[in-house]
Amino acid sequence: KQKFIELKTWTDQSKILTDQNSKVAILLADKIYKMERDIEDELIASEKGVIEALYNSMHLRDGNKGLDETEFREFLNRLPKKYKERFKFDLKFNFSQEAGQDGILDRRELDRFMEQTIRDIALEQEAKDVPIAEEIDSNVEDDGERVTVPLTGDGETTQ
């Protein structure tokens, strides 16, 4: 009977620890999710900086602000492929529409296009990703009880 009581106590304590570990794992997964989003934001900002630097290096070469359509095609040719794809220059960008009536793509128009694309990327990402905390089983109980469980069976305990 004593062995049964010890086994039952150990089983109950194990369940409490398992529930606590589950909650810790959920918190860690959420932190990782947030870190991934932060890194993604930093990557986008870095890529945007590269695009802006290329634009800045080209837009005054002819003495006029902005890029005309020919300069813009050269800009796209010099832009790394993954940047063209990421910011959807190859799919979404319509020079006539973005450059407006003057036919010159100025910095403000380029920024507006990239900001809209960044918002679209973020919305696409949000639709794909669900933080782990939203997926947890709400049956995990926490009554605030903490237990001491023998690790080796030799009387040593841990909190």
Coordinates of N, CA and C in Angstrom, one line a residue:
K1 N 0.8 -1.2 0.0 CA 0.0 0.0 0.0 C 0.9 1.3 0.0
Q2 N 2.0 1.2 0.7 CA 2.9 2.4 0.8 C 3.5 2.7 -0.6
K3 N 3.9 1.6 -1.3 CA 4.4 1.8 -2.7 C 3.4 2.5 -3.6
F4 N 2.1 2.0 -3.5 CA 1.0 2.6 -4.3 C 0.9 4.1 -4.0
I5 N 0.9 4.5 -2.7 CA 0.7 5.9 -2.3 C 1.9 6.7 -2.9
E6 N 3.1 6.2 -2.8 CA 4.3 6.9 -3.3 C 4.2 7.0 -4.8
L7 N 3.7 6.0 -5.5 CA 3.6 6.0 -6.9 C 2.5 7.0 -7.3
K8 N 1.4 7.0 -6.6 CA 0.3 8.0 -6.9 C 0.7 9.4 -6.6
T9 N 1.5 9.7 -5.6 CA 2.0 11.0 -5.3 C 3.0 11.4 -6.4
W10 N 3.9 10.5 -6.8 CA 4.8 10.9 -7.8 C 4.1 11.1 -9.1
T11 N 3.0 10.4 -9.4 CA 2.3 10.6 -10.7 C 1.6 11.9 -10.7
D12 N 1.0 12.3 -9.5 CA 0.3 13.6 -9.4 C 1.3 14.7 -9.6
Q13 N 2.4 14.6 -8.9 CA 3.4 15.6 -9.0 C 4.0 15.7 -10.5
S14 N 4.1 14.6 -11.1 CA 4.6 14.6 -12.5 C 3.6 15.3 -13.4
K15 N 2.3 15.1 -13.2 CA 1.3 15.8 -14.0 C 1.4 17.3 -13.8
I16 N 1.6 17.8 -12.6 CA 1.7 19.2 -12.3 C 3.0 19.8 -13.0
L17 N 4.1 19.0 -12.9 CA 5.3 19.5 -13.6 C 5.2 19.5 -15.1
T18 N 4.5 18.5 -15.6 CA 4.3 18.4 -17.1 C 3.4 19.6 -17.5
D19 N 2.4 20.0 -16.8 CA 1.6 21.1 -17.1 C 2.4 22.4 -17.0
Q20 N 3.3 22.5 -16.0 CA 4.1 23.7 -15.9 C 5.1 23.8 -17.1
N21 N 5.7 22.7 -17.4 CA 6.6 22.6 -18.5 C 5.9 23.0 -19.8
S22 N 4.7 22.6 -20.0 CA 3.9 22.9 -21.2 C 3.7 24.4 -21.3
K23 N 3.4 25.0 -20.2 CA 3.2 26.5 -20.2 C 4.5 27.2 -20.5
V24 N 5.6 26.7 -20.0 CA 6.9 27.3 -20.3 C 7.3 27.2 -21.8
A25 N 7.0 26.0 -22.3 CA 7.2 25.8 -23.7 C 6.4 26.7 -24.6
I26 N 5.2 27.0 -24.2 CA 4.3 27.9 -24.9 C 4.9 29.3 -24.9
L27 N 5.3 29.7 -23.7 CA 5.9 31.1 -23.6 C 7.1 31.2 -24.4
L28 N 8.0 30.2 -24.4 CA 9.2 30.2 -25.2 C 8.9 30.2 -26.7
A29 N 7.9 29.4 -27.1 CA 7.5 29.4 -28.6 C 7.0 30.8 -29.0
D30 N 6.2 31.5 -28.1 CA 5.7 32.8 -28.4 C 6.9 33.8 -28.5
K31 N 7.9 33.7 -27.7 CA 9.0 34.6 -27.7 C 9.8 34.4 -29.0
I32 N 9.9 33.1 -29.4 CA 10.6 32.8 -30.7 C 9.8 33.4 -31.9
Y33 N 8.5 33.2 -31.8 CA 7.6 33.8 -32.9 C 7.9 35.3 -33.0
K34 N 7.8 36.0 -31.9 CA 8.0 37.4 -31.9 C 9.4 37.8 -32.4
M35 N 10.4 37.1 -32.0 CA 11.8 37.3 -32.5 C 11.9 37.1 -34.0
E36 N 11.2 36.1 -34.5 CA 11.2 35.9 -35.9 C 10.6 37.1 -36.7
R37 N 9.5 37.6 -36.1 CA 8.8 38.7 -36.7 C 9.7 40.0 -36.7
D38 N 10.4 40.2 -35.5 CA 11.3 41.3 -35.4 C 12.5 41.2 -36.4
I39 N 13.0 40.0 -36.6 CA 14.1 39.8 -37.5 C 13.6 40.0 -38.9
E40 N 12.4 39.6 -39.2 CA 11.8 39.8 -40.6 C 11.7 41.3 -40.8
D41 N 11.2 42.0 -39.8 CA 11.1 43.5 -40.0 C 12.4 44.1 -40.2
E42 N 13.5 43.7 -39.5 CA 14.8 44.2 -39.7 C 15.3 43.9 -41.1
L43 N 15.1 42.7 -41.6 CA 15.5 42.3 -42.9 C 14.8 43.2 -44.0
I44 N 13.6 43.4 -43.8 CA 12.8 44.2 -44.8 C 13.4 45.6 -44.8
A45 N 13.7 46.2 -43.6 CA 14.2 47.5 -43.5 C 15.6 47.6 -44.2
S46 N 16.4 46.5 -44.0 CA 17.7 46.5 -44.6 C 17.6 46.4 -46.1
E47 N 16.7 45.6 -46.6 CA 16.5 45.5 -48.0 C 16.0 46.8 -48.6
K48 N 15.1 47.4 -47.9 CA 14.6 48.7 -48.3 C 15.7 49.7 -48.4
G49 N 16.6 49.7 -47.4 CA 17.8 50.6 -47.5 C 18.6 50.4 -48.7
V50 N 18.8 49.1 -49.1 CA 19.6 48.8 -50.3 C 18.9 49.4 -51.5
I51 N 17.6 49.2 -51.6 CA 16.8 49.8 -52.7 C 17.0 51.3 -52.8
E52 N 16.8 51.9 -51.6 CA 16.9 53.4 -51.5 C 18.3 53.9 -51.9
A53 N 19.3 53.2 -51.5 CA 20.7 53.6 -51.8 C 20.9 53.5 -53.3
L54 N 20.4 52.4 -53.9 CA 20.5 52.3 -55.4 C 19.8 53.4 -56.1
Y55 N 18.6 53.7 -55.6 CA 17.8 54.8 -56.2 C 18.6 56.1 -56.1
N56 N 19.1 56.4 -54.8 CA 19.9 57.6 -54.6 C 21.1 57.7 -55.5
S57 N 21.7 56.6 -55.8 CA 22.9 56.6 -56.6 C 22.6 56.9 -58.1
M58 N 21.3 56.7 -58.5 CA 21.0 56.8 -59.9 C 20.1 58.0 -60.2
H59 N 19.3 58.5 -59.3 CA 18.3 59.5 -59.7 C 18.8 60.9 -60.1
L60 N 20.0 61.2 -59.7 CA 20.5 62.5 -60.1 C 21.6 62.5 -61.2
R61 N 21.8 61.3 -61.7 CA 22.9 61.1 -62.7 C 22.7 62.0 -63.9
D62 N 21.5 62.2 -64.4 CA 21.2 63.0 -65.6 C 20.9 64.5 -65.2
G63 N 21.1 64.8 -63.9 CA 20.9 66.2 -63.5 C 19.5 66.5 -63.1
N64 N 18.5 65.5 -63.3 CA 17.2 65.7 -62.9 C 16.8 64.8 -61.8
K65 N 16.0 65.3 -60.9 CA 15.5 64.4 -59.8 C 14.6 63.3 -60.4
G66 N 14.7 62.2 -59.7 CA 13.8 61.0 -60.1 C 14.3 60.2 -61.2
L67 N 13.5 59.2 -61.5 CA 13.9 58.2 -62.6 C 12.8 58.3 -63.7
D68 N 13.3 58.4 -64.9 CA 12.3 58.3 -66.0 C 12.2 56.8 -66.3
E69 N 11.4 56.4 -67.2 CA 11.1 55.0 -67.4 C 12.4 54.2 -67.9
T70 N 13.2 54.8 -68.7 CA 14.5 54.2 -69.1 C 15.4 54.0 -67.9
E71 N 15.5 55.0 -67.1 CA 16.4 54.9 -65.9 C 15.8 53.9 -64.9
F72 N 14.5 53.8 -64.9 CA 13.9 52.9 -63.9 C 14.2 51.4 -64.4
R73 N 14.1 51.2 -65.7 CA 14.5 49.8 -66.2 C 15.9 49.5 -65.9
E74 N 16.8 50.5 -65.9 CA 18.2 50.2 -65.5 C 18.3 50.0 -64.0
F75 N 17.5 50.7 -63.3 CA 17.4 50.5 -61.8 C 17.0 49.1 -61.5
L76 N 16.0 48.6 -62.2 CA 15.5 47.2 -62.0 C 16.6 46.2 -62.4
N77 N 17.3 46.5 -63.5 CA 18.4 45.6 -63.9 C 19.5 45.5 -62.9
R78 N 19.8 46.6 -62.2 CA 20.8 46.6 -61.2 C 20.4 46.1 -59.8
L79 N 19.1 46.0 -59.7 CA 18.5 45.5 -58.4 C 18.7 44.0 -58.3
P80 N 19.1 43.5 -57.1 CA 19.2 42.0 -57.0 C 17.9 41.4 -57.2
K81 N 17.9 40.2 -57.8 CA 16.7 39.5 -58.1 C 15.7 39.3 -56.9
K82 N 16.3 38.9 -55.8 CA 15.5 38.6 -54.6 C 14.8 39.9 -54.1
Y83 N 15.4 41.0 -54.4 CA 14.8 42.3 -53.9 C 13.6 42.6 -54.9
K84 N 13.8 42.4 -56.2 CA 12.7 42.6 -57.1 C 11.5 41.7 -56.8
E85 N 11.8 40.5 -56.4 CA 10.7 39.5 -56.1 C 10.1 39.9 -54.7
R86 N 10.9 40.2 -53.7 CA 10.4 40.5 -52.4 C 9.5 41.7 -52.4
F87 N 9.9 42.8 -53.1 CA 9.1 44.0 -53.2 C 8.2 44.1 -54.4
K88 N 8.1 42.9 -55.1 CA 7.1 42.7 -56.2 C 7.3 43.8 -57.3
F89 N 8.5 44.2 -57.5 CA 8.7 45.1 -58.7 C 8.4 44.3 -60.0
D90 N 8.7 43.0 -60.0 CA 8.5 42.3 -61.2 C 7.0 41.9 -61.5
L91 N 6.2 42.0 -60.4 CA 4.8 41.6 -60.6 C 3.8 42.8 -60.5
K92 N 4.0 43.6 -59.5 CA 3.0 44.6 -59.1 C 3.3 46.0 -59.7
F93 N 4.5 46.2 -60.0 CA 4.9 47.6 -60.3 C 4.5 48.0 -61.7
N94 N 3.7 49.1 -61.8 CA 3.3 49.6 -63.1 C 3.9 51.0 -63.1
F95 N 5.0 51.2 -63.9 CA 5.7 52.5 -63.9 C 4.8 53.7 -64.2
S96 N 4.0 53.6 -65.2 CA 3.1 54.8 -65.5 C 2.2 55.1 -64.4
Q97 N 1.7 54.1 -63.7 CA 0.8 54.4 -62.6 C 1.5 54.9 -61.4
E98 N 2.6 54.3 -61.1 CA 3.4 54.8 -59.9 C 4.1 56.1 -60.1
A99 N 4.6 56.4 -61.3 CA 5.3 57.6 -61.5 C 4.4 58.8 -61.7
G100 N 3.1 58.6 -61.9 CA 2.2 59.7 -62.0 C 2.2 60.4 -63.4
Q101 N 1.6 61.6 -63.5 CA 1.5 62.3 -64.7 C 2.8 62.8 -65.3
D102 N 3.7 63.1 -64.4 CA 5.0 63.7 -64.9 C 5.9 62.6 -65.5
G103 N 5.6 61.3 -65.3 CA 6.4 60.2 -65.9 C 7.8 60.1 -65.2
I104 N 7.9 60.7 -64.1 CA 9.2 60.6 -63.3 C 8.9 60.0 -62.0
L105 N 9.6 58.9 -61.6 CA 9.4 58.2 -60.4 C 10.3 58.9 -59.3
D106 N 9.7 59.7 -58.5 CA 10.5 60.4 -57.4 C 10.6 59.6 -56.2
R107 N 11.3 60.0 -55.2 CA 11.6 59.3 -54.0 C 10.3 59.0 -53.2
R108 N 9.4 60.0 -53.2 CA 8.1 59.9 -52.5 C 7.3 58.8 -53.1
E109 N 7.3 58.7 -54.4 CA 6.5 57.7 -55.1 C 7.1 56.3 -54.9
L110 N 8.4 56.2 -54.9 CA 9.1 54.9 -54.6 C 8.8 54.5 -53.2
D111 N 8.9 55.4 -52.2 CA 8.6 55.1 -50.8 C 7.2 54.6 -50.6
R112 N 6.2 55.3 -51.3 CA 4.8 54.9 -51.1 C 4.6 53.5 -51.6
F113 N 5.2 53.2 -52.8 CA 5.1 51.8 -53.3 C 5.7 50.8 -52.4
M114 N 6.9 51.0 -51.9 CA 7.5 50.1 -51.0 C 6.8 49.9 -49.7
E115 N 6.3 51.0 -49.1 CA 5.5 50.9 -47.9 C 4.2 50.1 -48.1
Q116 N 3.6 50.3 -49.2 CA 2.4 49.5 -49.4 C 2.7 48.0 -49.6
T117 N 3.8 47.8 -50.3 CA 4.3 46.4 -50.5 C 4.6 45.8 -49.1
I118 N 5.3 46.5 -48.3 CA 5.7 46.0 -46.9 C 4.4 45.7 -46.1
R119 N 3.4 46.5 -46.2 CA 2.1 46.2 -45.5 C 1.5 45.0 -46.1
D120 N 1.5 44.8 -47.4 CA 1.0 43.6 -48.0 C 1.8 42.3 -47.6
I121 N 3.1 42.5 -47.5 CA 3.9 41.3 -47.0 C 3.5 41.0 -45.6
A122 N 3.4 42.0 -44.8 CA 3.0 41.8 -43.3 C 1.7 41.1 -43.2
L123 N 0.7 41.5 -44.0 CA -0.6 40.9 -44.0 C -0.6 39.5 -44.5
E124 N 0.2 39.2 -45.5 CA 0.4 37.8 -46.0 C 1.0 37.0 -44.9
Q125 N 2.0 37.5 -44.2 CA 2.7 36.8 -43.2 C 1.7 36.5 -42.0
E126 N 1.0 37.5 -41.6 CA 0.0 37.3 -40.5 C -1.0 36.2 -40.8
A127 N -1.4 36.2 -42.1 CA -2.4 35.2 -42.5 C -1.8 33.8 -42.4
K128 N -0.5 33.6 -42.6 CA 0.1 32.3 -42.6 C 0.5 31.9 -41.2
D129 N 0.9 32.8 -40.3 CA 1.5 32.5 -39.0 C 0.5 32.7 -37.9
V130 N 0.4 31.8 -37.0 CA -0.4 31.9 -35.8 C 0.5 31.6 -34.6
P131 N 0.6 32.6 -33.7 CA 1.4 32.3 -32.6 C 1.0 31.1 -31.8
I132 N 1.9 30.3 -31.3 CA 1.7 29.1 -30.7 C 0.7 29.2 -29.5
A133 N 0.7 30.4 -28.8 CA -0.1 30.6 -27.7 C -1.6 30.5 -28.1
E134 N -1.9 30.9 -29.3 CA -3.3 30.8 -29.8 C -3.7 29.4 -30.1
E135 N -2.8 28.5 -30.2 CA -3.1 27.1 -30.5 C -3.1 26.2 -29.3
I136 N -2.8 26.7 -28.1 CA -2.7 25.8 -27.0 C -4.0 25.2 -26.5
D137 N -3.8 24.1 -25.9 CA -5.0 23.4 -25.3 C -5.3 24.1 -24.0
S138 N -6.5 24.6 -23.9 CA -6.9 25.4 -22.7 C -7.1 24.5 -21.5
N139 N -6.9 23.2 -21.6 CA -7.1 22.3 -20.5 C -5.9 22.3 -19.5
V140 N -4.8 22.9 -19.9 CA -3.7 22.9 -19.0 C -4.0 23.7 -17.7
E141 N -3.9 23.0 -16.6 CA -4.4 23.6 -15.3 C -3.2 24.2 -14.6
D142 N -3.4 25.3 -13.9 CA -2.4 25.9 -13.1 C -3.0 26.4 -11.8
D143 N -2.9 25.7 -10.8 CA -3.5 26.1 -9.5 C -2.5 26.8 -8.6
G144 N -1.3 27.1 -9.2 CA -0.3 27.8 -8.5 C 0.5 26.9 -7.6
E145 N 0.2 25.6 -7.5 CA 0.9 24.6 -6.7 C 2.2 24.3 -7.3
R146 N 3.3 24.3 -6.5 CA 4.6 23.9 -6.9 C 5.0 22.7 -6.1
V147 N 5.6 21.8 -6.7 CA 5.9 20.5 -6.0 C 7.4 20.2 -5.9
T148 N 7.8 19.4 -5.0 CA 9.2 18.9 -4.9 C 9.1 17.5 -5.4
V149 N 9.9 17.1 -6.4 CA 9.9 15.8 -7.0 C 11.3 15.2 -6.9
P150 N 11.4 14.0 -6.4 CA 12.7 13.3 -6.3 C 13.2 13.0 -7.8
L151 N 14.5 13.4 -8.0 CA 15.0 13.2 -9.3 C 15.6 11.8 -9.5
T152 N 16.2 11.3 -8.5 CA 16.9 10.0 -8.7 C 16.4 8.9 -7.8
G153 N 15.4 9.2 -7.0 CA 14.9 8.2 -6.1 C 15.7 8.0 -4.8
D154 N 16.8 8.8 -4.7 CA 17.6 8.6 -3.5 C 17.4 9.7 -2.5
G155 N 16.3 10.4 -2.6 CA 16.0 11.3 -1.6 C 16.3 12.8 -2.0
E156 N 17.1 13.0 -3.1 CA 17.4 14.3 -3.6 C 16.2 14.9 -4.2
T157 N 16.0 16.2 -4.0 CA 14.8 16.8 -4.6 C 15.2 18.1 -5.3
T158 N 14.2 18.5 -6.1 CA 14.4 19.8 -6.9 C 13.1 20.5 -6.9
Q159 N 13.2 21.8 -7.1 CA 12.0 22.6 -7.2 C 11.6 22.9 -8.6

